[in-house]
Coordinates of C-alpha atoms (C1' of nucleotides) in Angstrom, one line a residue:
Chain K
M168 CA 0.5 15.9 31.7
V169 CA 3.7 14.8 32.8
R170 CA 3.7 14.4 36.6
E171 CA 5.7 16.9 38.8
D172 CA 8.3 14.9 40.7
I173 CA 9.7 17.2 43.0
H174 CA 9.1 15.2 46.2
T175 CA 8.9 11.6 46.8
T176 CA 7.5 11.3 50.1
G177 CA 5.3 8.2 50.7
I178 CA 6.2 6.8 47.0
P179 CA 7.4 3.1 47.5
V180 CA 10.9 2.2 47.0
L181 CA 10.2 0.4 43.7
C182 CA 8.3 3.1 41.8
V183 CA 10.4 6.3 42.7
S184 CA 12.7 6.0 39.6
C185 CA 10.3 3.9 37.4
E186 CA 9.6 5.2 34.0
A187 CA 5.5 3.7 34.2
R188 CA 5.1 6.7 37.0
H189 CA 6.3 9.5 34.4
R190 CA 4.9 8.4 30.9
G191 CA 2.9 4.9 31.7
I192 CA -0.3 4.2 33.7
C193 CA 1.2 4.6 37.1
G194 CA 1.3 8.4 36.7
A195 CA -2.6 8.4 37.5
L196 CA -2.0 7.0 40.9
N197 CA -1.2 9.1 44.0
P198 CA 1.6 8.1 46.5
D199 CA -1.4 6.3 48.9
Q200 CA -2.5 4.3 45.7
L201 CA 1.3 3.5 44.7
V202 CA 1.8 1.8 48.0
A203 CA -1.5 -0.1 47.9
L204 CA -0.6 -1.3 44.3
S205 CA 3.0 -2.0 45.1
K206 CA 1.7 -4.4 48.0
S207 CA 0.9 -7.2 45.4
T208 CA 3.3 -5.8 42.9
K209 CA 6.4 -8.0 41.7
R210 CA 9.1 -6.6 39.6
H211 CA 11.0 -9.3 38.0
R212 CA 12.9 -10.3 34.6
A213 CA 12.4 -12.3 31.8
E214 CA 14.8 -13.8 29.3
T215 CA 14.4 -14.0 25.9
G216 CA 11.9 -16.2 24.5
K217 CA 10.1 -16.5 27.8
E218 CA 6.4 -16.9 27.2
L219 CA 4.7 -14.0 29.1
M220 CA 0.8 -15.0 28.4
S221 CA -0.3 -17.5 26.2
D222 CA -3.1 -17.7 23.8
C223 CA -6.2 -19.3 25.3
G224 CA -4.5 -19.1 28.6
S225 CA -5.9 -17.4 31.7
V226 CA -4.5 -14.1 32.7
D227 CA -4.5 -13.1 36.1
R228 CA -1.5 -10.7 36.2
F229 CA -1.0 -7.4 34.0
S230 CA 2.3 -5.9 33.7
N231 CA 4.2 -2.6 32.9
V232 CA 7.3 -3.1 30.5
L233 CA 10.2 -1.2 32.2
S234 CA 12.9 -2.4 29.5
G235 CA 13.3 -4.5 26.5
V236 CA 10.7 -5.3 23.8
V237 CA 7.8 -7.6 24.1
K238 CA 6.1 -9.2 21.0
L239 CA 2.5 -9.9 20.6
T240 CA 1.5 -12.7 18.6
K241 CA -1.0 -14.8 16.9
T242 CA -0.9 -17.8 15.7
L243 CA -3.3 -20.0 13.1
S244 CA -4.0 -23.3 13.2
D245 CA -1.2 -24.6 10.8
G246 CA 1.6 -22.6 12.4
R247 CA 1.6 -19.6 10.4
Q248 CA 2.6 -16.7 12.9
Q249 CA 2.1 -13.2 12.7
I250 CA 3.4 -10.7 15.1
V251 CA 0.4 -8.0 16.1
G252 CA 2.1 -5.9 18.2
L253 CA 5.5 -4.8 19.8
Q254 CA 5.6 -3.2 23.5
F255 CA 8.5 -1.0 24.6
A256 CA 9.0 0.6 28.1
P257 CA 6.7 1.9 29.8
D258 CA 4.0 0.4 28.0
F259 CA 1.2 -1.2 29.8
L260 CA 0.7 -5.3 28.8
G261 CA -2.5 -6.7 29.1
R262 CA -6.1 -6.9 28.0
P263 CA -8.5 -5.5 30.7
F264 CA -12.0 -7.0 31.1
Q265 CA -11.3 -10.6 29.7
A266 CA -10.2 -13.5 31.7
E267 CA -8.5 -15.1 28.6
S268 CA -5.9 -14.0 26.2
T269 CA -6.4 -14.0 22.6
L270 CA -2.7 -13.6 22.0
T271 CA 0.4 -14.6 23.1
A272 CA 3.1 -12.5 24.6
E273 CA 6.7 -13.4 24.5
A274 CA 9.9 -11.3 25.4
A275 CA 11.6 -10.5 22.4
T276 CA 14.7 -9.5 24.3
N277 CA 15.4 -9.7 27.8
V278 CA 12.8 -7.8 29.7
E279 CA 12.2 -6.3 33.1
L280 CA 8.4 -6.2 34.2
C281 CA 6.6 -5.1 36.8
S282 CA 3.4 -7.2 37.1
F283 CA 0.2 -6.9 39.4
P284 CA -3.0 -9.0 39.6
R285 CA -5.4 -8.3 37.1
Q286 CA -8.3 -8.0 39.7
T287 CA -6.3 -5.3 41.6
L288 CA -5.6 -3.3 38.7
E289 CA -9.4 -3.6 37.4
R290 CA -10.6 -2.6 40.9
M291 CA -8.1 0.2 41.0
M292 CA -9.5 1.5 37.8
K293 CA -13.1 1.6 38.9
E294 CA -11.7 3.7 41.9
Q295 CA -9.7 5.9 40.0
P296 CA -11.2 7.1 36.8
D297 CA -7.4 8.7 36.0
L298 CA -5.9 5.2 35.9
E299 CA -8.6 4.1 33.4
H300 CA -8.1 7.0 31.3
R301 CA -4.3 6.3 31.1
V302 CA -5.2 2.9 30.0
L303 CA -7.3 4.2 27.2
E304 CA -4.6 6.6 26.2
Q305 CA -2.3 3.5 26.0
K306 CA -4.9 1.3 24.1
L307 CA -5.9 4.3 21.7
R308 CA -2.1 4.5 20.7
E309 CA -1.8 0.7 20.4
L310 CA -4.9 1.0 18.1
D311 CA -3.4 3.7 16.1
Q312 CA -0.1 1.6 15.5
A313 CA -2.0 -1.6 14.6
R314 CA -4.0 0.5 11.9
D315 CA -0.8 1.8 10.7
W316 CA 0.8 -1.6 10.4
M317 CA -2.4 -3.0 8.3
V318 CA -1.5 -0.3 5.7
A319 CA 2.2 -1.9 5.6
L320 CA 0.6 -5.5 5.8
G321 CA -1.9 -4.8 3.3
R322 CA -0.4 -2.4 0.8
K323 CA 3.4 -1.9 1.1
T324 CA 6.1 -3.7 -0.8
A325 CA 8.6 -5.9 0.9
A326 CA 11.2 -3.2 0.7
E327 CA 8.6 -0.7 2.0
K328 CA 7.9 -2.8 4.6
I329 CA 11.6 -3.0 5.4
A330 CA 12.2 0.6 5.5
S331 CA 9.0 1.4 7.8
F332 CA 9.9 -1.3 10.4
L333 CA 13.5 0.3 10.5
L334 CA 12.0 3.7 11.1
M335 CA 9.5 2.3 13.6
I336 CA 12.5 0.9 15.8
A337 CA 14.4 4.2 15.6
R338 CA 11.6 5.6 17.2
N339 CA 10.8 3.6 19.6
I340 CA 13.9 1.8 20.8
D341 CA 15.4 4.5 23.1
P342 CA 12.5 4.2 26.1
A343 CA 14.1 7.8 27.5
A344 CA 13.2 9.7 24.4
G345 CA 10.0 11.1 23.1
P346 CA 8.0 9.9 20.4
E347 CA 9.2 12.2 17.7
H348 CA 12.7 11.1 18.7
R349 CA 14.7 8.7 16.3
V350 CA 18.2 7.2 17.1
T351 CA 20.3 6.7 13.9
A352 CA 21.9 3.4 15.4
F353 CA 20.6 0.7 17.5
D354 CA 20.1 -3.1 17.8
L355 CA 17.6 -4.9 16.1
P356 CA 15.2 -6.5 19.0
L357 CA 14.1 -9.3 16.9
S358 CA 15.4 -11.8 14.6
R359 CA 15.1 -12.3 10.7
A360 CA 12.4 -14.7 11.5
E361 CA 10.6 -12.6 14.1
I362 CA 11.1 -9.4 11.4
A363 CA 9.4 -11.6 9.2
D364 CA 6.6 -12.5 11.0
F365 CA 5.8 -9.2 11.9
L366 CA 6.1 -8.1 8.4
G367 CA 4.5 -10.9 6.8
L368 CA 7.2 -11.8 4.8
T369 CA 9.9 -14.8 4.7
I370 CA 13.0 -14.9 6.5
E371 CA 15.0 -14.8 2.9
T372 CA 13.1 -11.8 1.7
V373 CA 13.9 -10.0 4.8
S374 CA 17.5 -10.9 4.4
R375 CA 17.4 -9.8 0.8
Q376 CA 15.8 -6.3 1.4
L377 CA 18.2 -5.6 4.2
T378 CA 21.1 -6.7 2.1
R379 CA 19.8 -4.6 -0.6
L380 CA 19.4 -1.4 1.8
R381 CA 23.1 -1.9 3.0
G382 CA 24.0 -2.4 -1.1
D383 CA 22.5 1.1 -1.4
N384 CA 24.7 2.6 1.6
V385 CA 21.2 3.3 3.5
I386 CA 22.2 1.4 6.6
R387 CA 25.4 -0.4 7.9
I388 CA 24.6 -3.9 9.4
D389 CA 27.5 -5.1 12.3
N390 CA 27.0 -8.5 13.6
N391 CA 23.7 -9.2 12.3
R392 CA 21.7 -7.4 14.7
H393 CA 23.6 -3.5 14.9
I394 CA 22.0 -1.4 12.6
V395 CA 23.6 2.2 11.7
V396 CA 21.2 4.4 9.5
G397 CA 23.2 6.4 7.3
D398 CA 20.7 8.2 5.6
L399 CA 17.3 8.6 7.8
A400 CA 15.9 10.8 5.0
R401 CA 16.4 8.4 2.2
L402 CA 15.1 5.4 4.5
A403 CA 12.1 7.5 5.0
A404 CA 11.9 8.1 1.2
R405 CA 11.5 4.2 0.6
S406 CA 9.1 3.6 3.3
G407 CA 5.8 4.4 1.2
D408 CA 4.1 6.8 3.2
Chain C
M122 CA -24.0 -4.7 32.1
V123 CA -27.2 -4.5 29.8
R124 CA -29.2 -1.8 31.1
E125 CA -32.2 -2.2 32.5
D126 CA -35.2 -0.6 30.4
I127 CA -38.3 -1.0 32.1
H128 CA -39.3 2.8 32.4
T129 CA -38.3 5.2 29.7
T130 CA -39.2 8.6 32.0
G131 CA -37.3 11.4 31.1
I132 CA -35.2 9.9 28.3
P133 CA -35.0 11.8 25.5
V134 CA -37.4 10.9 22.3
L135 CA -34.3 10.3 20.0
C136 CA -33.0 8.1 22.5
V137 CA -36.0 5.8 23.3
S138 CA -35.5 3.2 20.9
C139 CA -31.8 3.8 20.1
E140 CA -29.3 0.7 19.9
A141 CA -26.6 2.7 21.3
R142 CA -28.1 3.1 24.4
H143 CA -28.5 -0.3 25.0
R144 CA -25.4 -2.1 23.6
G145 CA -23.4 1.2 22.6
I146 CA -21.7 4.1 24.9
C147 CA -25.0 5.8 26.1
G148 CA -25.8 3.0 28.2
A149 CA -23.7 4.4 30.4
L150 CA -25.6 7.7 30.9
N151 CA -28.3 8.5 33.2
P152 CA -31.6 10.2 32.0
D153 CA -30.3 13.4 33.2
Q154 CA -27.2 13.2 31.1
L155 CA -28.9 11.8 28.0
V156 CA -31.0 15.2 28.0
A157 CA -27.9 16.8 28.5
L158 CA -26.1 15.0 25.7
S159 CA -29.2 15.5 23.3
K160 CA -29.3 19.0 23.7
S161 CA -26.3 19.2 21.2
T162 CA -26.8 16.1 19.5
K163 CA -27.9 15.7 15.5
R164 CA -29.4 12.8 14.2
H165 CA -28.8 12.6 10.4
R166 CA -28.2 10.4 7.4
A167 CA -25.4 10.0 5.1
E168 CA -25.5 8.8 1.7
T169 CA -23.0 5.9 0.5
G170 CA -19.8 7.4 -0.3
K171 CA -20.0 10.3 1.9
E172 CA -16.9 11.3 3.6
L173 CA -17.8 11.6 7.6
M174 CA -14.1 12.5 8.8
S175 CA -10.9 13.0 6.5
D176 CA -7.5 12.2 7.1
C177 CA -5.6 15.4 8.5
G178 CA -8.7 17.2 9.1
S179 CA -9.8 18.7 12.3
V180 CA -12.6 16.6 14.1
D181 CA -15.2 18.4 16.2
R182 CA -18.0 15.8 16.0
F183 CA -18.0 12.0 17.2
S184 CA -21.0 9.8 16.3
N185 CA -22.7 6.7 17.2
V186 CA -23.2 4.5 13.8
L187 CA -27.2 3.8 14.2
S188 CA -27.5 1.6 11.1
G189 CA -25.3 1.0 7.7
V190 CA -21.6 0.5 7.6
V191 CA -18.9 2.9 7.9
K192 CA -15.3 2.2 6.5
L193 CA -11.9 3.6 7.9
T194 CA -9.5 4.0 5.2
K195 CA -5.8 5.1 5.2
T196 CA -4.1 6.2 1.8
L197 CA -0.5 6.1 0.9
S198 CA 0.9 8.9 -0.9
D199 CA 1.0 7.4 -4.1
G200 CA -2.8 6.6 -4.0
R201 CA -2.8 2.9 -2.7
Q202 CA -5.5 2.4 0.2
Q203 CA -6.0 0.2 2.9
I204 CA -9.3 -0.3 4.9
V205 CA -8.2 -0.5 8.4
G206 CA -11.7 -0.9 10.0
L207 CA -15.4 -1.6 9.5
Q208 CA -18.1 0.1 11.9
F209 CA -21.4 -1.3 12.6
A210 CA -24.5 -0.3 14.3
P211 CA -24.2 0.7 17.3
D212 CA -20.4 1.3 17.1
F213 CA -18.6 4.8 18.6
L214 CA -17.2 6.6 15.7
G215 CA -14.3 8.7 16.7
R216 CA -10.7 8.8 18.4
P217 CA -10.8 10.8 21.4
F218 CA -8.2 13.2 22.8
Q219 CA -6.7 14.0 19.3
A220 CA -8.0 17.1 17.2
E221 CA -6.7 16.0 13.8
S222 CA -7.7 12.6 12.8
T223 CA -5.3 10.2 11.2
L224 CA -7.5 8.4 9.0
T225 CA -10.7 8.6 6.3
A226 CA -14.0 7.6 7.7
E227 CA -16.6 7.1 4.8
A228 CA -20.2 5.9 4.4
A229 CA -19.9 2.7 3.0
T230 CA -23.6 2.1 2.8
N231 CA -26.2 4.7 3.5
V232 CA -25.7 5.1 7.2
E233 CA -27.6 6.9 10.2
L234 CA -25.6 8.5 12.6
C235 CA -26.0 10.3 15.9
S236 CA -23.2 13.0 16.4
F237 CA -22.4 15.2 19.2
P238 CA -19.6 17.6 19.8
R239 CA -16.4 16.1 20.4
Q240 CA -15.5 18.5 23.4
T241 CA -18.7 17.9 24.9
L242 CA -18.4 13.8 25.0
E243 CA -14.9 14.4 26.3
R244 CA -16.2 16.3 29.2
M245 CA -18.9 13.9 29.9
M246 CA -16.1 11.3 29.8
K247 CA -14.4 13.3 32.8
E248 CA -17.5 13.6 34.7
Q249 CA -19.1 10.1 34.1
P250 CA -16.2 7.2 34.2
D251 CA -18.8 4.9 33.4
L252 CA -18.9 6.8 29.8
E253 CA -14.9 6.3 29.4
H254 CA -15.3 2.8 30.4
R255 CA -17.8 2.1 27.4
V256 CA -15.4 3.8 25.3
L257 CA -12.7 1.7 26.4
E258 CA -14.5 -1.2 26.0
Q259 CA -15.5 -0.4 22.4
K260 CA -11.7 0.6 21.7
L261 CA -10.4 -2.8 23.0
R262 CA -12.8 -4.5 20.8
E263 CA -11.7 -2.5 17.8
L264 CA -8.1 -3.6 18.6
D265 CA -8.8 -7.1 19.2
Q266 CA -10.4 -6.8 15.6
A267 CA -7.3 -5.0 14.2
R268 CA -5.1 -7.6 15.3
D269 CA -7.3 -10.3 13.7
W270 CA -7.2 -8.3 10.3
M271 CA -3.4 -8.3 10.9
V272 CA -3.0 -11.8 10.9
A273 CA -5.2 -12.3 7.9
L274 CA -3.1 -9.4 5.8
G275 CA 0.4 -10.8 6.7
R276 CA -0.1 -14.3 6.5
K277 CA -3.4 -15.7 5.0
T278 CA -3.9 -16.8 1.3
A279 CA -6.4 -14.6 -1.0
A280 CA -8.9 -17.5 -0.6
E281 CA -8.5 -17.6 3.0
K282 CA -9.1 -13.8 3.2
I283 CA -12.1 -13.9 1.3
A284 CA -13.6 -16.6 3.3
S285 CA -12.6 -14.8 6.8
F286 CA -14.1 -11.5 5.1
L287 CA -17.7 -13.3 4.2
L288 CA -17.6 -14.9 7.9
M289 CA -16.9 -11.4 9.4
I290 CA -19.9 -9.9 7.5
A291 CA -22.0 -12.5 8.4
R292 CA -21.3 -12.1 12.2
N293 CA -21.6 -8.2 12.1
I294 CA -24.3 -7.0 9.6
D295 CA -27.2 -7.6 11.6
P296 CA -27.1 -4.9 14.3
A297 CA -29.9 -6.9 16.5
A298 CA -28.0 -9.9 16.8
G299 CA -25.2 -10.8 19.5
P300 CA -21.8 -11.2 18.7
E301 CA -21.8 -14.9 18.3
H302 CA -24.6 -15.0 15.6
R303 CA -24.1 -15.6 12.1
V304 CA -26.6 -14.9 9.4
T305 CA -26.4 -17.2 6.2
A306 CA -27.6 -14.3 3.6
F307 CA -27.0 -10.9 3.6
D308 CA -25.6 -8.1 1.1
L309 CA -22.2 -7.1 1.0
P310 CA -22.0 -3.8 2.5
L311 CA -18.6 -3.0 0.2
S312 CA -18.2 -3.2 -3.7
R313 CA -15.4 -5.4 -5.1
A314 CA -13.0 -2.5 -5.0
E315 CA -13.6 -1.9 -1.2
I316 CA -13.3 -5.6 -0.3
A317 CA -9.9 -5.6 -2.2
D318 CA -8.7 -2.6 -0.3
F319 CA -9.9 -4.3 3.2
L320 CA -7.9 -7.7 2.4
G321 CA -4.9 -6.2 0.5
L322 CA -5.6 -7.6 -2.8
T323 CA -7.0 -6.4 -6.2
I324 CA -10.3 -6.2 -7.4
E325 CA -9.5 -9.2 -10.0
T326 CA -8.4 -11.5 -7.2
V327 CA -11.3 -10.7 -5.0
S328 CA -13.6 -11.5 -8.2
R329 CA -11.8 -15.0 -9.0
Q330 CA -11.5 -16.1 -5.5
L331 CA -15.9 -15.3 -5.1
T332 CA -16.2 -17.1 -8.3
R333 CA -14.5 -19.9 -7.0
L334 CA -16.3 -20.3 -4.0
R335 CA -19.3 -20.4 -6.0
G336 CA -18.3 -22.8 -8.1
D337 CA -17.5 -25.0 -5.2
N338 CA -21.1 -24.4 -4.3
V339 CA -19.7 -22.9 -1.0
I340 CA -21.6 -19.8 -1.6
R341 CA -24.5 -18.4 -4.1
I342 CA -24.0 -14.6 -5.2
D343 CA -27.1 -12.9 -6.6
N344 CA -26.8 -9.4 -8.4
N345 CA -23.1 -9.0 -7.3
R346 CA -24.1 -7.8 -3.9
H347 CA -26.2 -10.5 -2.3
I348 CA -24.7 -13.6 -0.6
V349 CA -26.0 -17.1 0.4
V350 CA -24.0 -19.1 2.1
G351 CA -25.0 -22.5 1.6
D352 CA -22.3 -24.2 3.8
L353 CA -21.1 -22.2 6.8
A354 CA -18.8 -24.9 8.0
R355 CA -17.4 -25.2 4.8
L356 CA -16.8 -21.6 4.5
A357 CA -15.2 -21.6 8.2
A358 CA -13.0 -24.5 7.2
R359 CA -11.5 -22.2 4.3
S360 CA -10.7 -19.4 6.6
G361 CA -7.5 -20.7 8.0
D362 CA -7.8 -20.1 11.8
Chain A
dC151 C1' 39.3 -25.9 15.7
dG152 C1' 34.7 -28.0 15.6
dT153 C1' 29.7 -27.3 16.2
dC154 C1' 25.5 -25.5 15.8
dA155 C1' 22.1 -22.1 14.8
dA156 C1' 21.0 -17.9 12.2
dA157 C1' 21.9 -15.3 8.1
dT158 C1' 22.9 -15.1 3.4
dT159 C1' 22.7 -16.4 -1.2
dG160 C1' 21.3 -18.6 -5.4
dA161 C1' 17.6 -21.2 -8.7
dG162 C1' 13.2 -21.8 -9.8
dG163 C1' 8.1 -21.9 -9.4
dG164 C1' 3.5 -20.3 -8.0
dC165 C1' 0.5 -16.8 -6.5
dT166 C1' -1.2 -12.6 -7.2
dG167 C1' -0.7 -8.2 -9.7
dT168 C1' -1.3 -5.9 -14.1
dC169 C1' -3.2 -4.8 -18.5
dA170 C1' -6.8 -5.5 -21.6
dA171 C1' -11.5 -7.4 -23.5
dT172 C1' -15.8 -8.7 -22.2
dC173 C1' -20.1 -9.4 -19.9
dG174 C1' -24.1 -7.6 -17.5
dC175 C1' -27.1 -4.6 -15.6
dG176 C1' -29.6 -0.5 -15.0
dG177 C1' -30.6 3.8 -16.8
dT178 C1' -31.5 7.2 -20.6
dG179 C1' -33.2 8.3 -24.7
dG180 C1' -35.4 7.9 -29.2
Chain R
dC70 C1' -39.8 -1.2 -26.8
dC71 C1' -35.2 -1.2 -28.0
dA72 C1' -30.5 0.5 -29.0
dC73 C1' -27.3 2.7 -26.5
dC74 C1' -24.6 3.9 -22.9
dG75 C1' -21.9 3.6 -18.4
dC76 C1' -20.0 1.4 -14.6
dG77 C1' -18.8 -2.3 -11.9
dA78 C1' -17.6 -7.2 -12.0
dT79 C1' -15.7 -11.1 -14.5
dT80 C1' -12.8 -13.5 -17.3
dG81 C1' -8.0 -14.2 -19.6
dA82 C1' -3.2 -13.8 -20.7
dC83 C1' 1.0 -12.6 -19.1
dA84 C1' 4.4 -11.3 -15.8
dG85 C1' 6.7 -9.9 -11.6
dC86 C1' 7.1 -10.2 -7.1
dC87 C1' 8.2 -13.2 -3.4
dC88 C1' 7.8 -18.0 -1.7
dT89 C1' 10.1 -22.2 -1.7
dC90 C1' 13.5 -25.2 -1.3
dA91 C1' 18.4 -25.7 -1.2
dA92 C1' 23.5 -24.8 -0.3
dT93 C1' 26.8 -21.9 1.6
dT94 C1' 28.4 -18.3 4.6
dT95 C1' 28.8 -16.1 9.0
dG96 C1' 29.1 -15.5 13.9
dA97 C1' 28.9 -17.3 18.8
dC98 C1' 30.6 -20.7 21.9
dG99 C1' 33.0 -24.2 23.8

DNA sequence: CGTCAAATTGAGGGCTGTCAATCGCGGTGG
DNA sequence: CCACCGCGATTGACAGCCCTCAATTTGACG
């Protein structure tokens, strides 16, 4: 499934070292198609907090996440928020076959994106079934993740939610590593408020549970954001599943 | 997108009046392909409670739901359960490109299914991109629904969850109707215990909230299962979004 | 050193869970 | 026909987890 990468003849400069060409959707494209897509491609950065798509806004560009973390949120009419997904490099960001977005995408950290017109991608998906296949695989992974979080949201305690969250970040924060790899030290990509919105909790409960994990010597916390997991097994034992 | 249906020449008898050929994934197939698929197709019924796929079990057949409701559940190690999806006719039931299931599928009501070997479908998806496209569209809808429920699970109160649930059933229980149609009287496809597992609540809380909706004359309840929504707008007003 | 936002900590209350008793309905058998 | 049973649903009392509100601390930055 991983694309051979011996010669890079004819591949756009932008794409040569791009992770999306290896594990992302662009791996389905041949050099000519990469050239065609890259004509309307824009690579750019977005600062933490920048809104990338907005609920009920029209969407005319999709993106690959090249680095950083993007959060997908939904908001109720009275302001309550829920984060419904986190995307890491080299995830594909966008909802094909729908002009209006039903959620908001926001840069949770500084991010690098590679974006392209929605219609270009949808046309190429028609012409190149492998591309649509890659998108399907990505969306199936997102669906699996969404369902895992439904269990956490509906049935786990606050302590279990926090443990599950930390494990999930440990699995995904390193863009180079494979799916089963877990780092034991990392910077949280989310603030306490965002973690609360992700786990269906309040800021205070998130803080209390993190403090408790630190008190029990399961993790260390430096500068509020940096987490060192001392005992991965003990953290996993507290995740509920 | 809806398939023309003037002549039915060459279409397998089983498929002629099948809803999956109109709004389901089989709409992507031409008569020859339908014949090919129908060779390894089995149509069968399953009683309420019958397990259709099991967590960690191998999956060698996918299905279309022709009637009834299928529930998708996940279970934590200590027995806590969460329903992570409901499938109505003519939904496609299965997780392509993965031999092992990560969830359990169970007949919530008596259901009719049309099943076919996983490998046959995956091969046809390769040969017929339209079919893969249909699967993608279905999985994108499931993802949208999963994210809507994440908001409910994480941020809605018990009362709002119940109201949202009733509205969702009203939208989906009638297989013939379109997506924006809502019926005002229907039989609940789930028991109180199942509703609780769907909404991340307990049986008692579900019962109390239904009783309250009845007391406020928003709904009527006959025989525990039959619901008549007296005031759809007032129910929607209590759904939170 | 002062300012400000983010995070922590504490006290108290409410929503929902837990446990237990009762109700209602359908089925079975006398 | 009626008593009995079994299961799901309802109702009540109480407790606990998490939320709310508020004060304090911490850390980043000028």
